[in-house]
mmCIF file of C-alpha atoms and ligand atoms in Angstrom:
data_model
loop_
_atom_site.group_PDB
_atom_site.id
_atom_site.type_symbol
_atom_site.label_atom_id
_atom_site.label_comp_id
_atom_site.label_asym_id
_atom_site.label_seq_id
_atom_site.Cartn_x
_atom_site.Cartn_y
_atom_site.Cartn_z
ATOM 1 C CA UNK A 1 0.000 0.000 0.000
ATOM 2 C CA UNK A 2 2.771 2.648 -0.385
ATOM 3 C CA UNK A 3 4.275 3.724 -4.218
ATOM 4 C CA UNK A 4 5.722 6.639 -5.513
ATOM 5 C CA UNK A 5 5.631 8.551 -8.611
ATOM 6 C CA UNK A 6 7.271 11.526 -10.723
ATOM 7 C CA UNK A 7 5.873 13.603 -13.104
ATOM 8 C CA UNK A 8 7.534 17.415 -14.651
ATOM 9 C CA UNK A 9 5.549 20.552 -14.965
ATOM 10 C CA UNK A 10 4.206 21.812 -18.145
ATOM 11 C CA UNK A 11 3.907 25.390 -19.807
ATOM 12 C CA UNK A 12 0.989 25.943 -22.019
ATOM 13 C CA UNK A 13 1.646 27.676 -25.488
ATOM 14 C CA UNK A 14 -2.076 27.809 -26.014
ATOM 15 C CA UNK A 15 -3.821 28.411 -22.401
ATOM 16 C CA UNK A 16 -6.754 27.164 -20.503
ATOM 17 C CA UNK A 17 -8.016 30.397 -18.769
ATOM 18 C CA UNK A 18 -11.359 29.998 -17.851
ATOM 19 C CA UNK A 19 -13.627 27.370 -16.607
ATOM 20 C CA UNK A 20 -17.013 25.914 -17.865
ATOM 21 C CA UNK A 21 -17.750 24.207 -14.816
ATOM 22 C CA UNK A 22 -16.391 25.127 -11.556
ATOM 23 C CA UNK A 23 -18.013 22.198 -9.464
ATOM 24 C CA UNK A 24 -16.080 19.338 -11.341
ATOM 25 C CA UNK A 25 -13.235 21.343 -12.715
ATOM 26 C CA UNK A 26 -13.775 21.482 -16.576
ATOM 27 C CA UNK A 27 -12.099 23.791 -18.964
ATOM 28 C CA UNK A 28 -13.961 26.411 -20.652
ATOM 29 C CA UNK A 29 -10.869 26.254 -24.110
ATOM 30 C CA UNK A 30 -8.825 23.252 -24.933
ATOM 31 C CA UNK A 31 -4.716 23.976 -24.374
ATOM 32 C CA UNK A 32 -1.598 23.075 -25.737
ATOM 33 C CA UNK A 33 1.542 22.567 -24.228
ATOM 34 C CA UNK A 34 4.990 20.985 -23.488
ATOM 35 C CA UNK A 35 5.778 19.123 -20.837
ATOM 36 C CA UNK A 36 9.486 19.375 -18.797
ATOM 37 C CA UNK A 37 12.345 17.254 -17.889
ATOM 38 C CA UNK A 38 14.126 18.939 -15.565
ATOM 39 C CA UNK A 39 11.888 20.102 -12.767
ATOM 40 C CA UNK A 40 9.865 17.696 -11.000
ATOM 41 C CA UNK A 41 7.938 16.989 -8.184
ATOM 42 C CA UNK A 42 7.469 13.506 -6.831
ATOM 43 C CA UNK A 43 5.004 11.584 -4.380
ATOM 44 C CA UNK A 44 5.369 9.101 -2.465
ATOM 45 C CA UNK A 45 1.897 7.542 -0.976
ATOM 46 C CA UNK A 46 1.304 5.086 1.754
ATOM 47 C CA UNK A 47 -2.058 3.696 2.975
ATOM 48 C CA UNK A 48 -2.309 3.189 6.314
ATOM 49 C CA UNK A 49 -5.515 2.408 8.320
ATOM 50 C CA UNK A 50 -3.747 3.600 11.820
ATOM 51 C CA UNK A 51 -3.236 7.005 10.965
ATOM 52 C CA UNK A 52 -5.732 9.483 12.364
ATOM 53 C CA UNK A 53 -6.058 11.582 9.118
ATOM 54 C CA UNK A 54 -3.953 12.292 6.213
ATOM 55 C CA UNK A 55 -0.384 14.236 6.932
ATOM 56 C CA UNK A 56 1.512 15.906 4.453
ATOM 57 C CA UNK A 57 5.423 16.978 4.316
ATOM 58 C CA UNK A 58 6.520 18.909 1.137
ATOM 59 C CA UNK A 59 10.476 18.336 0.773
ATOM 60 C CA UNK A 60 10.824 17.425 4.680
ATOM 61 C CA UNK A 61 8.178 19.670 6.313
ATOM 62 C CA UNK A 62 4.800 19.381 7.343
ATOM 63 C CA UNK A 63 2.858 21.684 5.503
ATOM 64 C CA UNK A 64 -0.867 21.327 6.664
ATOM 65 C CA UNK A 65 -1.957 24.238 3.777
ATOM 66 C CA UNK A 66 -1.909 22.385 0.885
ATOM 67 C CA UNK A 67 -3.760 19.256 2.380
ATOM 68 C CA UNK A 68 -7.057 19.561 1.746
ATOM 69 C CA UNK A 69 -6.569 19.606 -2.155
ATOM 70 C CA UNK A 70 -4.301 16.597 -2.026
ATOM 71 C CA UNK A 71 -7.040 14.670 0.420
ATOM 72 C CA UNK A 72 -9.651 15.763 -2.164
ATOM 73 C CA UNK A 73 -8.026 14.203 -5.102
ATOM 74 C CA UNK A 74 -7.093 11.129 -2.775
ATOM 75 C CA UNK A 75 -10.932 10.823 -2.397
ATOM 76 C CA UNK A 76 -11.590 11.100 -6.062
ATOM 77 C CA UNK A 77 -8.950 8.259 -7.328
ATOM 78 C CA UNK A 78 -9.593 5.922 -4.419
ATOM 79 C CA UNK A 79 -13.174 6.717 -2.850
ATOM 80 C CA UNK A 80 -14.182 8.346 -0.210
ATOM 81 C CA UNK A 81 -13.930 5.218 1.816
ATOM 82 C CA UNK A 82 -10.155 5.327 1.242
ATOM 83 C CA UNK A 83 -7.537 4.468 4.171
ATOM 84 C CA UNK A 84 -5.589 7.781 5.670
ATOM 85 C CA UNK A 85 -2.165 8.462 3.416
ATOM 86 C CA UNK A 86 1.315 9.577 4.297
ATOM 87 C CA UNK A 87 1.952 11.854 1.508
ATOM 88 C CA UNK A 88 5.634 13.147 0.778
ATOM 89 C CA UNK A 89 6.323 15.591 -1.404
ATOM 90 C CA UNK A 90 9.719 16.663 -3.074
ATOM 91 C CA UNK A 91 9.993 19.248 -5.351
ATOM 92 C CA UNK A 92 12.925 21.242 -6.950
ATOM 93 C CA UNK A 93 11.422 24.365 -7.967
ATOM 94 C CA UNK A 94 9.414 26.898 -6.518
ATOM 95 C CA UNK A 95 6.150 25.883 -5.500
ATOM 96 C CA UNK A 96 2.997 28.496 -6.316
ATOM 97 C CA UNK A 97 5.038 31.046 -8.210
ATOM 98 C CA UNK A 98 3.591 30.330 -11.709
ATOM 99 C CA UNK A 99 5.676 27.385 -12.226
ATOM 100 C CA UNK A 100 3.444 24.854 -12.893
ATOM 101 C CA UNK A 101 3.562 23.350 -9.776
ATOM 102 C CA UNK A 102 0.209 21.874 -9.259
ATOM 103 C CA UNK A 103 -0.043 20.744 -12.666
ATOM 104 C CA UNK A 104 3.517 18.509 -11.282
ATOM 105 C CA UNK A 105 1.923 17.912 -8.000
ATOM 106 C CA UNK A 106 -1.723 16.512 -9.111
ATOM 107 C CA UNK A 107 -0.238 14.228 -11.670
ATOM 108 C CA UNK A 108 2.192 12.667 -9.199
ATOM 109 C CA UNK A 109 -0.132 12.209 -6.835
ATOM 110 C CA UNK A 110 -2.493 10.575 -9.149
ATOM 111 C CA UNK A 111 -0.398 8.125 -9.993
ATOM 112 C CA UNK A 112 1.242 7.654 -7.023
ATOM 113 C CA UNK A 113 -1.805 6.678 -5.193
ATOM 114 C CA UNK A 114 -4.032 4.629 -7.982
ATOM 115 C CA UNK A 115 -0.407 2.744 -7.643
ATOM 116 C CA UNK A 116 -0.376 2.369 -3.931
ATOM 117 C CA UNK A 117 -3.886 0.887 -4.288
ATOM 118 C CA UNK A 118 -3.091 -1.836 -6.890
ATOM 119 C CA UNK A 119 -5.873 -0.099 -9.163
ATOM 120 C CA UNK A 120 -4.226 -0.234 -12.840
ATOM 121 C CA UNK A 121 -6.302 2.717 -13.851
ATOM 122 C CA UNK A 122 -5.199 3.961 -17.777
ATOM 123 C CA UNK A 123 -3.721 6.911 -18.817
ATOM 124 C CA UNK A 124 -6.505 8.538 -20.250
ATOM 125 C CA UNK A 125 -8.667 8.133 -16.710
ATOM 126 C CA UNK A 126 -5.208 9.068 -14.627
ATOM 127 C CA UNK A 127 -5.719 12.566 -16.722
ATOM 128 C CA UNK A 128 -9.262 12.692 -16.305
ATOM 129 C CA UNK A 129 -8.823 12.208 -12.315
ATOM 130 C CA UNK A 130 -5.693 14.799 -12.141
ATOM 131 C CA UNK A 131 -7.455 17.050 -14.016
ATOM 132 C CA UNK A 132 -9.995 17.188 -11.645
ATOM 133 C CA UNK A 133 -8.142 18.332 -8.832
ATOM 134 C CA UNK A 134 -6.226 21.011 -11.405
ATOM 135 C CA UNK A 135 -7.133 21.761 -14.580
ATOM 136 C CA UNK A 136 -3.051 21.752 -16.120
ATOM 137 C CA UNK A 137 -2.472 18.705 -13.864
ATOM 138 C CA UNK A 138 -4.196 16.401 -16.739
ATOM 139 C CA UNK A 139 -1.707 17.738 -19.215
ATOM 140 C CA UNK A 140 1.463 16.522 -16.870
ATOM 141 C CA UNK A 141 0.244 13.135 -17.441
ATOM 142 C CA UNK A 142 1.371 12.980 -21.364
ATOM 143 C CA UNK A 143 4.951 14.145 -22.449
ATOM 144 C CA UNK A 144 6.081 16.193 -25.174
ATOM 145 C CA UNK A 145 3.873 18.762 -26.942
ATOM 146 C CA UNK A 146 0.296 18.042 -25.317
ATOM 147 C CA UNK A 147 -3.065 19.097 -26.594
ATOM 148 C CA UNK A 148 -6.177 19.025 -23.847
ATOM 149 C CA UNK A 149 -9.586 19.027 -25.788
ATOM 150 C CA UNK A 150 -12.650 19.590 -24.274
ATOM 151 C CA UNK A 151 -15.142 16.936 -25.106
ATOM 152 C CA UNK A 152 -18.843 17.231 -23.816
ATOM 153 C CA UNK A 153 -18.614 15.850 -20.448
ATOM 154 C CA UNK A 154 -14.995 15.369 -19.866
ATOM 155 C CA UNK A 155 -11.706 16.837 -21.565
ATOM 156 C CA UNK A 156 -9.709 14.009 -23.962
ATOM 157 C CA UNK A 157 -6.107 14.722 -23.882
ATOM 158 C CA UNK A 158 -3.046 13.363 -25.999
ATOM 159 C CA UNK A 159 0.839 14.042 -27.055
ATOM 160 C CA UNK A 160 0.596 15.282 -30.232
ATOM 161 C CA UNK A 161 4.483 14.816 -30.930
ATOM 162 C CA UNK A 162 7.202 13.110 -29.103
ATOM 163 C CA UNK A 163 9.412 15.395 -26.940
ATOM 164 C CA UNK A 164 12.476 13.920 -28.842
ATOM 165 C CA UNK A 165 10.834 14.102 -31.941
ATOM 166 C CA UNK A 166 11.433 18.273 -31.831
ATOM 167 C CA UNK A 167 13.480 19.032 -29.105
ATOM 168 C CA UNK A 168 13.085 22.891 -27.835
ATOM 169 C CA UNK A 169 14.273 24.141 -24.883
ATOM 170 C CA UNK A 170 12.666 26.012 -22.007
ATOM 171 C CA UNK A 171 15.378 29.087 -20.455
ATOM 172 C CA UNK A 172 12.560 30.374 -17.267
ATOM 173 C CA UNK A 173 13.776 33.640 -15.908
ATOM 174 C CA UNK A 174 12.322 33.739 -12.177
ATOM 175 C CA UNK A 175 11.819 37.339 -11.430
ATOM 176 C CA UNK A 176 10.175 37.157 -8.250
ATOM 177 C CA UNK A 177 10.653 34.365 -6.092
ATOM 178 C CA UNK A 178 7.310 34.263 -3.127
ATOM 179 C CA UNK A 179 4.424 32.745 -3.910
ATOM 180 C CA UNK A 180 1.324 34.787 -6.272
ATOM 181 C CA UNK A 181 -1.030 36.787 -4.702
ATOM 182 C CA UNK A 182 -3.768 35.526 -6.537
ATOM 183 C CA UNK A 183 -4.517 31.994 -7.008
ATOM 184 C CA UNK A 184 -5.303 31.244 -10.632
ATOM 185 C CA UNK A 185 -8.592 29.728 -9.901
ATOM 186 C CA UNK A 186 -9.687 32.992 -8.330
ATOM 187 C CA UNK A 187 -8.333 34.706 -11.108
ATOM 188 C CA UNK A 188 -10.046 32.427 -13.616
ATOM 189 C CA UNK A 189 -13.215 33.120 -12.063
ATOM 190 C CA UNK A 190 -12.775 36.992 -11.600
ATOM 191 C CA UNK A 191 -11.789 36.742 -15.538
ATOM 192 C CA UNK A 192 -15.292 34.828 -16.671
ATOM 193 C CA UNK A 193 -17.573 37.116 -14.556
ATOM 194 C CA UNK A 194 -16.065 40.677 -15.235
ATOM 195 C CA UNK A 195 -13.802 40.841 -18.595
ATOM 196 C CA UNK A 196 -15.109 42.298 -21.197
ATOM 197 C CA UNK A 197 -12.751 40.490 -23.380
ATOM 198 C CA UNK A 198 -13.308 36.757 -22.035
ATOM 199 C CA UNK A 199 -16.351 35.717 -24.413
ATOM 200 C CA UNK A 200 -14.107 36.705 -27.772
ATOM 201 C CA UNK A 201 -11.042 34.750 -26.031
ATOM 202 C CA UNK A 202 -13.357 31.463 -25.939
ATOM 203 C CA UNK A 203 -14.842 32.531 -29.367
ATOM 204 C CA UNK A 204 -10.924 32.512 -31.058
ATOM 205 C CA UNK A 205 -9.561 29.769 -28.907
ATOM 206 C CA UNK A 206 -10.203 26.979 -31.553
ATOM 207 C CA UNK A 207 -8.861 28.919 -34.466
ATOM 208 C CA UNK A 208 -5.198 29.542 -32.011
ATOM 209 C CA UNK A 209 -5.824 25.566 -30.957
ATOM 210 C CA UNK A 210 -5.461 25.253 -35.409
ATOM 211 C CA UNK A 211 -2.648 27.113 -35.618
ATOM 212 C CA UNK A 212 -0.322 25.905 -33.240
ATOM 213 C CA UNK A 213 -1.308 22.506 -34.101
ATOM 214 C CA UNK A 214 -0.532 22.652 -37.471
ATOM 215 C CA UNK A 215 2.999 24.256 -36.626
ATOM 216 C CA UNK A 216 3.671 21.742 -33.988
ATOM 217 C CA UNK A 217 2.861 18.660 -37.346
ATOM 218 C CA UNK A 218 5.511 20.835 -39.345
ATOM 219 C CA UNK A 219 7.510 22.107 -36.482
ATOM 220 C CA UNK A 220 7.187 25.422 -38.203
ATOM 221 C CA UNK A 221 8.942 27.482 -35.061
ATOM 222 C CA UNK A 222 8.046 30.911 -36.345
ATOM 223 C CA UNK A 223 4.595 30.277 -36.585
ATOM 224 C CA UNK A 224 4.468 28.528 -33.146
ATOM 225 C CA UNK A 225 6.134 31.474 -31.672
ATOM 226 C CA UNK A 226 3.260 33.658 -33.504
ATOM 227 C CA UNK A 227 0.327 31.884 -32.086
ATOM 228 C CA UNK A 228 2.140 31.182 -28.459
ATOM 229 C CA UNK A 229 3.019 35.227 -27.891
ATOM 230 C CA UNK A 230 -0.079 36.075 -29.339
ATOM 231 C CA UNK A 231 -2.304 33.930 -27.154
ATOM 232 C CA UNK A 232 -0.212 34.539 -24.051
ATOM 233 C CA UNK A 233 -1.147 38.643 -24.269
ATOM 234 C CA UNK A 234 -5.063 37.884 -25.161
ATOM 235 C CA UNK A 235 -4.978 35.821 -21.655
ATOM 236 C CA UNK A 236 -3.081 38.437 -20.059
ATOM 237 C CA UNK A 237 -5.296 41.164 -21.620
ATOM 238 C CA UNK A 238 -8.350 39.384 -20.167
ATOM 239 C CA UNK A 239 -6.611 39.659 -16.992
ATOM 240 C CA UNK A 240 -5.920 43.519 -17.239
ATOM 241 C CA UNK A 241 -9.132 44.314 -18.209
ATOM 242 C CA UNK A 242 -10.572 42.566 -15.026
ATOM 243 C CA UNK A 243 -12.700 43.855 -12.064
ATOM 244 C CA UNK A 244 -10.672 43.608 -10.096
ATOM 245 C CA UNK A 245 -7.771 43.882 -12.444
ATOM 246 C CA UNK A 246 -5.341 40.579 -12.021
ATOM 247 C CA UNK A 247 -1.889 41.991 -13.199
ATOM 248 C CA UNK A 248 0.378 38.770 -12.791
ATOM 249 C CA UNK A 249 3.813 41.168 -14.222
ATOM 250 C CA UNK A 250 6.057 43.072 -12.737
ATOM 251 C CA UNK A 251 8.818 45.420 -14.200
ATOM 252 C CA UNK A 252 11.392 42.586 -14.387
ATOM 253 C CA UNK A 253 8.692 40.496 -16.594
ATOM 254 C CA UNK A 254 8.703 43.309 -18.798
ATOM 255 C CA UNK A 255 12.135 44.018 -19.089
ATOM 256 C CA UNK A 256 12.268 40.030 -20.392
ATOM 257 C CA UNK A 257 10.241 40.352 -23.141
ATOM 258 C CA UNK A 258 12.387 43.930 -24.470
ATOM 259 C CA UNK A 259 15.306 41.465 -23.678
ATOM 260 C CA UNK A 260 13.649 38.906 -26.024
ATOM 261 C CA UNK A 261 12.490 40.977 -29.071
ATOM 262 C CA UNK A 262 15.984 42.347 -28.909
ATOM 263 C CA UNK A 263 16.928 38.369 -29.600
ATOM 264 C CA UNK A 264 14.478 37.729 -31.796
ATOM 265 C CA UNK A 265 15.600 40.854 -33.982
ATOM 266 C CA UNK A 266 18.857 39.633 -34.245
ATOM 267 C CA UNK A 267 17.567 36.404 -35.589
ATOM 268 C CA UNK A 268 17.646 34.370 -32.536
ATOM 269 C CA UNK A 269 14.740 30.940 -32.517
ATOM 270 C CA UNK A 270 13.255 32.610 -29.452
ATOM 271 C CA UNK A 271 9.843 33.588 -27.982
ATOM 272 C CA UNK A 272 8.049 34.142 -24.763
ATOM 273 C CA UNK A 273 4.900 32.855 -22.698
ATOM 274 C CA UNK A 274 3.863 33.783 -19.504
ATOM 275 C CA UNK A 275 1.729 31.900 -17.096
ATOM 276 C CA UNK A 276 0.093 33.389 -13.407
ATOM 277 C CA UNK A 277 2.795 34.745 -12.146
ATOM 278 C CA UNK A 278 5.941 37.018 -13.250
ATOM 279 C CA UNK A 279 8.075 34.465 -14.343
ATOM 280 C CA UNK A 280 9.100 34.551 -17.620
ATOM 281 C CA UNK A 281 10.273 31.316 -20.363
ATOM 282 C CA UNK A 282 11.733 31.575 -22.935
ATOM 283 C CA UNK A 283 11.150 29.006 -25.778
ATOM 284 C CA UNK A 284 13.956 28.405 -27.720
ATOM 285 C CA UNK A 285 15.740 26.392 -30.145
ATOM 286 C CA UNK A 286 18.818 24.457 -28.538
ATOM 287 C CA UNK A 287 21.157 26.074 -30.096
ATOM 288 C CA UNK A 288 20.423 29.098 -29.426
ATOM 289 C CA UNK A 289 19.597 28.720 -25.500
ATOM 290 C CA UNK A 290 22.945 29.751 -24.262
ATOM 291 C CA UNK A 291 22.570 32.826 -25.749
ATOM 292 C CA UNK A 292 18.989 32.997 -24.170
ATOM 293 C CA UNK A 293 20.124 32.312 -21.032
ATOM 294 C CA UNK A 294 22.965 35.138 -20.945
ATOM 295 C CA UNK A 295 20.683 37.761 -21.987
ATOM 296 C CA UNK A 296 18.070 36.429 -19.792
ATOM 297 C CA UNK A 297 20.363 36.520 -16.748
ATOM 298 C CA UNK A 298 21.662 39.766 -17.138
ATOM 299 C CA UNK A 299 18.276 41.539 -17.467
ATOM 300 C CA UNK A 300 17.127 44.026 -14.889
ATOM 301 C CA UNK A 301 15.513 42.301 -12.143
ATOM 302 C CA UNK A 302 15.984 38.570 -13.154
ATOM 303 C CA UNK A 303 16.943 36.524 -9.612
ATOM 304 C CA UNK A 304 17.505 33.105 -11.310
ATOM 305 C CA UNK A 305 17.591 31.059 -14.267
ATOM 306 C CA UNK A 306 16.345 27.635 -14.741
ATOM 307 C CA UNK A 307 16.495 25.802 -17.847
ATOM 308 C CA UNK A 308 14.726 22.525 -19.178
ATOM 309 C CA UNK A 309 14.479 20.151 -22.122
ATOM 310 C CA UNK A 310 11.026 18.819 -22.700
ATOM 311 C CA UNK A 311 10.440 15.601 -21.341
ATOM 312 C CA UNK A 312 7.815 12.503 -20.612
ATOM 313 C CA UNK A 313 4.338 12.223 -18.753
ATOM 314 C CA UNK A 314 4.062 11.403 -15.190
ATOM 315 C CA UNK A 315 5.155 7.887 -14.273
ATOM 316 C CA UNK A 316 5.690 5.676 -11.337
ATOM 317 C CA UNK A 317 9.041 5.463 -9.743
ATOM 318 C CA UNK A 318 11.214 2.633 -7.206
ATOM 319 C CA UNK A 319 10.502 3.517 -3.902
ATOM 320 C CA UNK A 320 13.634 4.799 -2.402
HETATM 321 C C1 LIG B 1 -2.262 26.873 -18.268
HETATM 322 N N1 LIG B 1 -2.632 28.130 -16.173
HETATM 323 O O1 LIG B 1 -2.822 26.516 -19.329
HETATM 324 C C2 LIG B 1 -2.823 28.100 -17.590
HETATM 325 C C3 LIG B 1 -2.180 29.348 -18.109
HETATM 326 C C4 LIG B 1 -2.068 29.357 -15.724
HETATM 327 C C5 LIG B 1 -2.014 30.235 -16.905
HETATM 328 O O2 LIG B 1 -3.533 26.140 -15.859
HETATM 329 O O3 LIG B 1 -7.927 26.083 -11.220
HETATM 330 O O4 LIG B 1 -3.547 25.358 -11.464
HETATM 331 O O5 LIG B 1 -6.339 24.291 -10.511
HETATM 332 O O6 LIG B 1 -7.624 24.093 -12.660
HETATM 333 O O7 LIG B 1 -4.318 24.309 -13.632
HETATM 334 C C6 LIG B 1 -2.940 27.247 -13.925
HETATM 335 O O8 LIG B 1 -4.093 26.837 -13.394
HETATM 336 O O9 LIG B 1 -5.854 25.810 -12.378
HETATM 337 C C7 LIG B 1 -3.059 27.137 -15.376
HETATM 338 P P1 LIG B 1 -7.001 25.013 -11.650
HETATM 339 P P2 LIG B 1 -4.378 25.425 -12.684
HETATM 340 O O10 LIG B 1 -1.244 26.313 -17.833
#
């Protein structure tokens, strides 16, 4: 009764902002992105029947704030009927900064604990359940480029090319390093009840869904980079445009994308996407990363680099 599992974050090119319904978690727009191999976060779940209640450490520490989510999904892959779990976390990036660390988290977990129960669940339902607890999570479970489609009573979700099959690279410029100040569900919700701009972004969602689709079959990088910047800004947009306004940016954030047209000007296979939070990546083409990287790092504001390859879906792991 005790497995663990790994799975990487993943950045969506083409965003799910918005939800359709709240109650079970469903995406209002179907997403595309690619999954990492560098950062991770993995579980580790045992059953046990003499615990009082579920406990939680996140790399060593009891952390009793993020509980409640993890029980939930617990409840929804194993029943509500389920014996308590010892859940530990590691992680080795920041956690609630706009790093995709839920979407990590929630897959893990998943599979972690349909593991620790013997239930050989596949990964199509392992998506389903993840995505239930966060939306991104069901995306984690796939590697590679990802698309998540909406279907009518569930999402569907499948790689749409192998992560060696194009290999890009992910340079993440972390300007700020404490957690958001709004959570993106809350900002999600603020977004679908006051934008004035969220009913054309579900409207032109399919048509940037075509697009980067198409230039992920030819690995077209210019016209990925097209789509990708130009869908990150609409969500942003949505954002800015809010009552209350959700600004995610700060002056670093902006400073990173002046530091990446200046790249892309000079001919570099570069462009940007931004998530709920300030942090900015960088998608680039390998060979040009280093160069990414430098003029990342020495932009006004930037506290640390990370940088990734793309990598596979979530999977189970030895226990140590
Ligand atoms: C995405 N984000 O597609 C978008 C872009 C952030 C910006 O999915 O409410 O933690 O738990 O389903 O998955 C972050 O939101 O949201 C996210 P919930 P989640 O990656």
């Amino acid at each position: 009764m005790r497995a663990a599992a790994i799975a990487q974050p993943n950045i969506a090119l083409i965003k799910y902002w918005g939800k359709r319904d709240v109650g079970r978690n469903l995406p209002a727009v179907g997403s595309i992105s690619i999954t990492l191999h560098e950062l991770f976060t993995e579980m580790e779940v045992q059953l046990d029947g003499s615990l009082a209640g579920d406990q939680l450490t996140v790399n060593g520490a009891p952390d009793a704030g993020l509980l409640p989510r993890l029980s939930d999904c617990l409840d929804r892959v194993l029943g509500d009927d389920r014996d308590p779990a010892r859940i530990q976390s590691r992680c080795n990036f920041p956690i609630a900064a706009g790093l995709a660390s839920s979407a990590s988290a929630f897959a893990a977990l998943t599979v972690a604990a349909a593991a620790a129960a013997e239930r050989s669940l596949e990964t199509y339902e392992l998506a389903s359940l993840a995505g239930r607890a966060s939306g991104s999570a069901a995306r984690s479970l796939y590697g590679g480029f990802v698309e998540l489609e909406n279907r009518r009573d569930d999402i569907a979700v499948r790689t749409l090319r192998a992560a060696t099959e194009w290999p890009l690279t992910v340079v993440i410029a972390i300007t700020a390093s404490g957690p958001k100040a709004v959570g993106s569900t809350e900002a999600m919700e603020i977004s679908r009840k006051t934008s004035p701009f969220y009913s054309s972004w579900i409207e032109q969602q399919p048509h940037d869904l075509t697009i980067a689709r198409e230039a992920i079959q030819q690995k077209d990088f210019a016209k990925l980079a097209a789509v990708s910047e130009h869908n990150c800004l609409k969500m942003h947009s949505i954002m800015w445009a809010s009552r209350p306004p959700v600004v995610y940016w700060n002056s670093a954030t902006m400073s990173c994308l002046q530091t990446i047209r200046e790249l892309q000007a000079q001919g570099l296979g570069v462009f940007f996407t931004m998530d709920a939070g300030p942090q900015v990546k960088a998608v680039c083409v390998p060979e040009h990363a280093a160069q990414v990287g430098e003029a990342l790092g020495g932009t006004d504001g930037v506290v640390d680099l990370m940088q990734s390859g793309l990598g596979e879906g979530a999977r189970r792991t030895k226990m140590p």
